[in-house]
PDB file of C-alpha atoms in Angstrom:
ATOM      1  CA  SER A   2       0.000   0.000   0.000  1.00 85.00           C
ATOM      2  CA  TYR A   3       1.024   3.619  -0.335  1.00 89.00           C
ATOM      3  CA  ILE A   4       0.102   7.145   0.650  1.00 92.00           C
ATOM      4  CA  GLY A   5      -0.629   9.038  -2.537  1.00 93.00           C
ATOM      5  CA  GLU A   6       0.559  12.436  -3.730  1.00 96.00           C
ATOM      6  CA  ARG A   7      -0.817  15.398  -1.788  1.00 97.00           C
ATOM      7  CA  SER A   8      -2.988  13.098   0.391  1.00 95.00           C
ATOM      8  CA  PHE A   9      -2.714  15.235   3.513  1.00 96.00           C
ATOM      9  CA  GLU A  10      -1.132  18.392   2.120  1.00 97.00           C
ATOM     10  CA  GLY A  11      -2.055  21.446   4.164  1.00 96.00           C
ATOM     11  CA  CYS A  12      -3.742  19.533   7.015  1.00 95.00           C
ATOM     12  CA  THR A  13      -2.602  22.073   9.568  1.00 94.00           C
ATOM     13  CA  SER A  14      -4.245  20.328  12.560  1.00 94.00           C
ATOM     14  CA  LEU A  15      -2.608  16.932  11.937  1.00 93.00           C
ATOM     15  CA  LYS A  16      -0.245  16.279  14.880  1.00 92.00           C
ATOM     16  CA  ASN A  17       0.528  12.564  14.799  1.00 87.00           C
ATOM     17  CA  ILE A  18       0.662   9.888  12.126  1.00 86.00           C
ATOM     18  CA  SER A  19       0.293   6.182  12.702  1.00 82.00           C
ATOM     19  CA  PHE A  20       1.241   4.318   9.538  1.00 87.00           C
ATOM     20  CA  ASN A  21      -0.083   0.913   8.565  1.00 83.00           C
ATOM     21  CA  SER A  22       2.860  -1.512   8.547  1.00 84.00           C
ATOM     22  CA  ASP A  23       2.104  -2.358   4.894  1.00 89.00           C
ATOM     23  CA  VAL A  24       2.901   1.150   3.619  1.00 91.00           C
ATOM     24  CA  GLU A  25       5.758   0.963   1.107  1.00 90.00           C
ATOM     25  CA  LEU A  26       5.720   4.426  -0.455  1.00 89.00           C
ATOM     26  CA  ILE A  27       4.913   7.931   0.710  1.00 93.00           C
ATOM     27  CA  GLY A  28       4.128  10.074  -2.331  1.00 94.00           C
ATOM     28  CA  LYS A  29       5.153  13.580  -3.332  1.00 97.00           C
ATOM     29  CA  TYR A  30       3.808  16.389  -1.145  1.00 98.00           C
ATOM     30  CA  ALA A  31       1.865  13.795   0.927  1.00 97.00           C
ATOM     31  CA  PHE A  32       2.255  15.731   4.195  1.00 97.00           C
ATOM     32  CA  CYS A  33       3.519  19.048   2.850  1.00 97.00           C
ATOM     33  CA  SER A  34       2.601  22.036   5.054  1.00 97.00           C
ATOM     34  CA  CYS A  35       1.195  19.943   7.905  1.00 96.00           C
ATOM     35  CA  ASN A  36       2.308  22.625  10.339  1.00 94.00           C
ATOM     36  CA  SER A  37       1.316  20.798  13.570  1.00 96.00           C
ATOM     37  CA  LEU A  38       2.934  17.457  12.738  1.00 95.00           C
ATOM     38  CA  ASP A  39       5.686  16.862  15.297  1.00 93.00           C
ATOM     39  CA  LEU A  40       6.802  13.210  15.221  1.00 88.00           C
ATOM     40  CA  ILE A  41       7.121  10.633  12.429  1.00 89.00           C
ATOM     41  CA  SER A  42       8.149   7.012  12.489  1.00 86.00           C
ATOM     42  CA  ILE A  43       8.510   5.685   8.964  1.00 88.00           C
ATOM     43  CA  PRO A  44       7.399   2.031   8.571  1.00 87.00           C
ATOM     44  CA  TYR A  45      10.038  -0.607   7.813  1.00 88.00           C
ATOM     45  CA  LYS A  46       8.739  -1.341   4.309  1.00 91.00           C
ATOM     46  CA  VAL A  47       9.152   2.253   3.110  1.00 92.00           C
ATOM     47  CA  LYS A  48      12.304   2.548   0.991  1.00 91.00           C
ATOM     48  CA  LEU A  49      11.638   6.001  -0.494  1.00 91.00           C
ATOM     49  CA  ILE A  50      10.325   9.251   0.899  1.00 93.00           C
ATOM     50  CA  ASP A  51       9.311  11.096  -2.230  1.00 96.00           C
ATOM     51  CA  ASP A  52       9.997  14.725  -3.154  1.00 98.00           C
ATOM     52  CA  TYR A  53       8.554  17.472  -0.927  1.00 98.00           C
ATOM     53  CA  CYS A  54       6.832  14.842   1.233  1.00 97.00           C
ATOM     54  CA  PHE A  55       7.230  16.688   4.568  1.00 97.00           C
ATOM     55  CA  ASP A  56       8.150  20.086   3.128  1.00 98.00           C
ATOM     56  CA  ARG A  57       7.323  22.960   5.505  1.00 97.00           C
ATOM     57  CA  CYS A  58       6.237  20.794   8.428  1.00 97.00           C
ATOM     58  CA  TYR A  59       7.402  23.513  10.808  1.00 96.00           C
ATOM     59  CA  SER A  60       6.650  21.641  14.069  1.00 96.00           C
ATOM     60  CA  LEU A  61       8.334  18.369  13.102  1.00 95.00           C
ATOM     61  CA  LYS A  62      10.923  17.560  15.781  1.00 94.00           C
ATOM     62  CA  SER A  63      11.886  13.938  15.281  1.00 91.00           C
ATOM     63  CA  VAL A  64      11.979  11.395  12.444  1.00 90.00           C
ATOM     64  CA  SER A  65      12.791   7.705  12.578  1.00 87.00           C
ATOM     65  CA  MET A  66      13.617   6.105   9.217  1.00 86.00           C
ATOM     66  CA  PRO A  67      14.627   2.438   9.556  1.00 84.00           C
ATOM     67  CA  LEU A  68      15.472   0.656   6.306  1.00 86.00           C
ATOM     68  CA  LEU A  69      14.876   3.752   4.185  1.00 90.00           C
ATOM     69  CA  ASP A  70      17.073   3.900   1.049  1.00 93.00           C
ATOM     70  CA  TYR A  71      16.424   7.334  -0.382  1.00 94.00           C
ATOM     71  CA  VAL A  72      15.222  10.752   0.790  1.00 96.00           C
ATOM     72  CA  GLY A  73      13.716  12.715  -2.112  1.00 97.00           C
ATOM     73  CA  LYS A  74      14.283  16.308  -3.165  1.00 98.00           C
ATOM     74  CA  TYR A  75      13.206  18.847  -0.548  1.00 98.00           C
ATOM     75  CA  ALA A  76      11.542  16.044   1.452  1.00 97.00           C
ATOM     76  CA  PHE A  77      12.154  17.815   4.773  1.00 97.00           C
ATOM     77  CA  ASN A  78      12.724  21.304   3.408  1.00 98.00           C
ATOM     78  CA  ASP A  79      12.216  24.064   5.962  1.00 97.00           C
ATOM     79  CA  CYS A  80      11.371  21.741   8.868  1.00 97.00           C
ATOM     80  CA  LYS A  81      12.674  24.399  11.237  1.00 96.00           C
ATOM     81  CA  SER A  82      12.023  22.383  14.432  1.00 97.00           C
ATOM     82  CA  LEU A  83      13.689  19.146  13.289  1.00 96.00           C
ATOM     83  CA  ILE A  84      16.250  18.175  15.913  1.00 94.00           C
ATOM     84  CA  THR A  85      16.616  14.410  15.605  1.00 89.00           C
ATOM     85  CA  ILE A  86      16.872  11.915  12.771  1.00 89.00           C
ATOM     86  CA  ASP A  87      17.023   8.392  14.173  1.00 84.00           C
ATOM     87  CA  ASP A  88      18.125   5.266  12.399  1.00 80.00           C
ATOM     88  CA  PHE A  89      19.444   6.754   9.178  1.00 85.00           C
ATOM     89  CA  SER A  90      21.690   3.744   8.688  1.00 87.00           C
ATOM     90  CA  ASN A  91      20.428   2.389   5.347  1.00 90.00           C
ATOM     91  CA  VAL A  92      20.096   5.649   3.421  1.00 92.00           C
ATOM     92  CA  ILE A  93      22.272   5.590   0.295  1.00 93.00           C
ATOM     93  CA  GLY A  94      20.949   8.748  -1.391  1.00 96.00           C
ATOM     94  CA  ILE A  95      19.764  12.172  -0.275  1.00 96.00           C
ATOM     95  CA  GLY A  96      18.104  14.393  -2.870  1.00 97.00           C
ATOM     96  CA  SER A  97      18.701  18.071  -3.553  1.00 98.00           C
ATOM     97  CA  GLY A  98      17.609  20.354  -0.725  1.00 97.00           C
ATOM     98  CA  ALA A  99      16.254  17.405   1.300  1.00 98.00           C
ATOM     99  CA  PHE A 100      17.063  19.018   4.659  1.00 97.00           C
ATOM    100  CA  ASN A 101      17.413  22.638   3.536  1.00 98.00           C
ATOM    101  CA  GLY A 102      16.620  25.031   6.377  1.00 97.00           C
ATOM    102  CA  CYS A 103      16.485  22.423   9.168  1.00 97.00           C
ATOM    103  CA  CYS A 104      18.211  24.930  11.401  1.00 96.00           C
ATOM    104  CA  LEU A 105      17.952  22.985  14.703  1.00 97.00           C
ATOM    105  CA  LEU A 106      19.470  19.759  13.378  1.00 95.00           C
ATOM    106  CA  GLU A 107      22.827  19.272  15.134  1.00 94.00           C
ATOM    107  CA  LYS A 108      24.226  15.859  14.204  1.00 93.00           C
ATOM    108  CA  ILE A 109      23.716  13.365  11.445  1.00 92.00           C
ATOM    109  CA  SER A 110      25.246   9.972  10.844  1.00 90.00           C
ATOM    110  CA  ILE A 111      24.718   8.369   7.430  1.00 90.00           C
ATOM    111  CA  PRO A 112      26.908   5.256   7.425  1.00 89.00           C
ATOM    112  CA  SER A 113      25.684   3.900   4.054  1.00 90.00           C
ATOM    113  CA  ILE A 114      25.454   7.141   2.077  1.00 91.00           C
ATOM    114  CA  VAL A 115      26.752   7.143  -1.506  1.00 93.00           C
ATOM    115  CA  LYS A 116      25.315  10.393  -2.877  1.00 95.00           C
ATOM    116  CA  ILE A 117      24.348  13.692  -1.249  1.00 96.00           C
ATOM    117  CA  GLY A 118      22.512  16.051  -3.585  1.00 97.00           C
ATOM    118  CA  LYS A 119      23.111  19.774  -4.037  1.00 96.00           C
ATOM    119  CA  HIS A 120      21.838  22.030  -1.257  1.00 97.00           C
ATOM    120  CA  ALA A 121      20.972  18.899   0.804  1.00 97.00           C
ATOM    121  CA  PHE A 122      21.833  20.515   4.154  1.00 97.00           C
ATOM    122  CA  LEU A 123      21.839  24.157   3.062  1.00 96.00           C
ATOM    123  CA  ASN A 124      21.214  26.579   5.943  1.00 96.00           C
ATOM    124  CA  CYS A 125      21.336  23.914   8.658  1.00 96.00           C
ATOM    125  CA  THR A 126      22.974  26.515  10.869  1.00 96.00           C
ATOM    126  CA  ASN A 127      23.253  24.341  14.023  1.00 96.00           C
ATOM    127  CA  LEU A 128      24.609  21.270  12.234  1.00 95.00           C
ATOM    128  CA  ASN A 129      27.963  20.650  13.905  1.00 95.00           C
ATOM    129  CA  GLU A 130      28.807  17.018  13.132  1.00 93.00           C
ATOM    130  CA  VAL A 131      28.352  14.870  10.019  1.00 93.00           C
ATOM    131  CA  LYS A 132      29.473  11.261   9.771  1.00 91.00           C
ATOM    132  CA  LEU A 133      29.612   9.928   6.226  1.00 91.00           C
ATOM    133  CA  SER A 134      30.220   6.419   4.958  1.00 88.00           C
ATOM    134  CA  LEU A 135      33.301   4.905   3.421  1.00 89.00           C
ATOM    135  CA  PHE A 136      31.101   4.467   0.331  1.00 90.00           C
ATOM    136  CA  THR A 137      30.439   8.179  -0.190  1.00 93.00           C
ATOM    137  CA  LYS A 138      31.287   9.066  -3.784  1.00 93.00           C
ATOM    138  CA  PHE A 139      29.402  12.295  -4.483  1.00 95.00           C
ATOM    139  CA  ILE A 140      28.601  15.480  -2.573  1.00 94.00           C
ATOM    140  CA  GLY A 141      26.632  18.055  -4.537  1.00 95.00           C
ATOM    141  CA  LYS A 142      27.388  21.760  -4.811  1.00 95.00           C
ATOM    142  CA  PHE A 143      26.520  23.854  -1.785  1.00 95.00           C
ATOM    143  CA  ALA A 144      25.504  20.642   0.068  1.00 95.00           C
ATOM    144  CA  PHE A 145      26.570  22.076   3.429  1.00 94.00           C
ATOM    145  CA  LYS A 146      26.458  25.779   2.575  1.00 95.00           C
ATOM    146  CA  ASN A 147      25.883  28.073   5.556  1.00 95.00           C
ATOM    147  CA  CYS A 148      26.239  25.278   8.104  1.00 95.00           C
ATOM    148  CA  LYS A 149      27.941  27.824  10.342  1.00 94.00           C
ATOM    149  CA  SER A 150      28.376  25.432  13.291  1.00 95.00           C
ATOM    150  CA  LEU A 151      29.863  22.544  11.299  1.00 94.00           C
ATOM    151  CA  SER A 152      33.078  21.594  13.064  1.00 93.00           C
ATOM    152  CA  LYS A 153      33.406  17.885  12.238  1.00 92.00           C
ATOM    153  CA  LEU A 154      33.056  16.348   8.789  1.00 90.00           C
ATOM    154  CA  ASP A 155      35.102  13.285   7.977  1.00 85.00           C
ATOM    155  CA  ILE A 156      35.487  13.170   4.203  1.00 85.00           C
ATOM    156  CA  PRO A 157      36.280   9.633   3.035  1.00 86.00           C
ATOM    157  CA  ASN A 158      38.986   9.000   0.457  1.00 88.00           C
ATOM    158  CA  THR A 159      36.336   7.272  -1.696  1.00 87.00           C
ATOM    159  CA  LEU A 160      34.874  10.671  -2.617  1.00 89.00           C
ATOM    160  CA  VAL A 161      35.291  11.022  -6.373  1.00 90.00           C
ATOM    161  CA  ASN A 162      33.083  13.990  -7.156  1.00 90.00           C
ATOM    162  CA  TYR A 163      32.136  16.999  -5.103  1.00 87.00           C
ATOM    163  CA  GLY A 164      30.370  20.159  -6.122  1.00 86.00           C
ATOM    164  CA  HIS A 165      32.047  23.514  -5.941  1.00 81.00           C
ATOM    165  CA  ASP A 166      31.734  25.334  -2.657  1.00 89.00           C
ATOM    166  CA  PHE A 167      30.009  22.438  -0.913  1.00 90.00           C
ATOM    167  CA  LEU A 168      31.310  23.882   2.366  1.00 89.00           C
ATOM    168  CA  GLU A 169      30.772  27.585   1.584  1.00 88.00           C
ATOM    169  CA  GLY A 170      29.796  29.608   4.641  1.00 89.00           C
ATOM    170  CA  CYS A 171      30.980  26.981   7.131  1.00 86.00           C
ATOM    171  CA  SER A 172      32.942  29.139   9.524  1.00 77.00           C
ATOM    172  CA  SER A 173      33.732  26.656  12.323  1.00 67.00           C
TER     173      SER A 173
END
């Protein structure tokens, strides 16, 4: 089963989501602009969070994503209250702008990541630590731009392509 595109877009009173364990896909814009949504636990069968899925969910504080493979473009864009991302261990790809503007996010560990899209963590001003995988091959342009608090980023020697200025504005 799946949650279709724009299914709950703009449901400003929606605070909690309880997913059926059979859900395998969450479509584009499915929960976009659900301003009261504060906690999400993605079911084990979901491998993809599609583009703009949780875009502008301003109250979202915590996300658990076991077994997820890919986070789509701008999936968590402007989730200004997002502090915690749990169980990010299987993610191999993060789309462009996926976490743009998640200004309270402090640490992220992505031990299986291969590709990080452009602007993926743009303006994550409190992000201070990023742990990448030994499999990381690509970091897009401006991926960590304006992450002013970033003080620890271990870049693996497997990195073969990185966008210009992917660390622009990182003053720490």
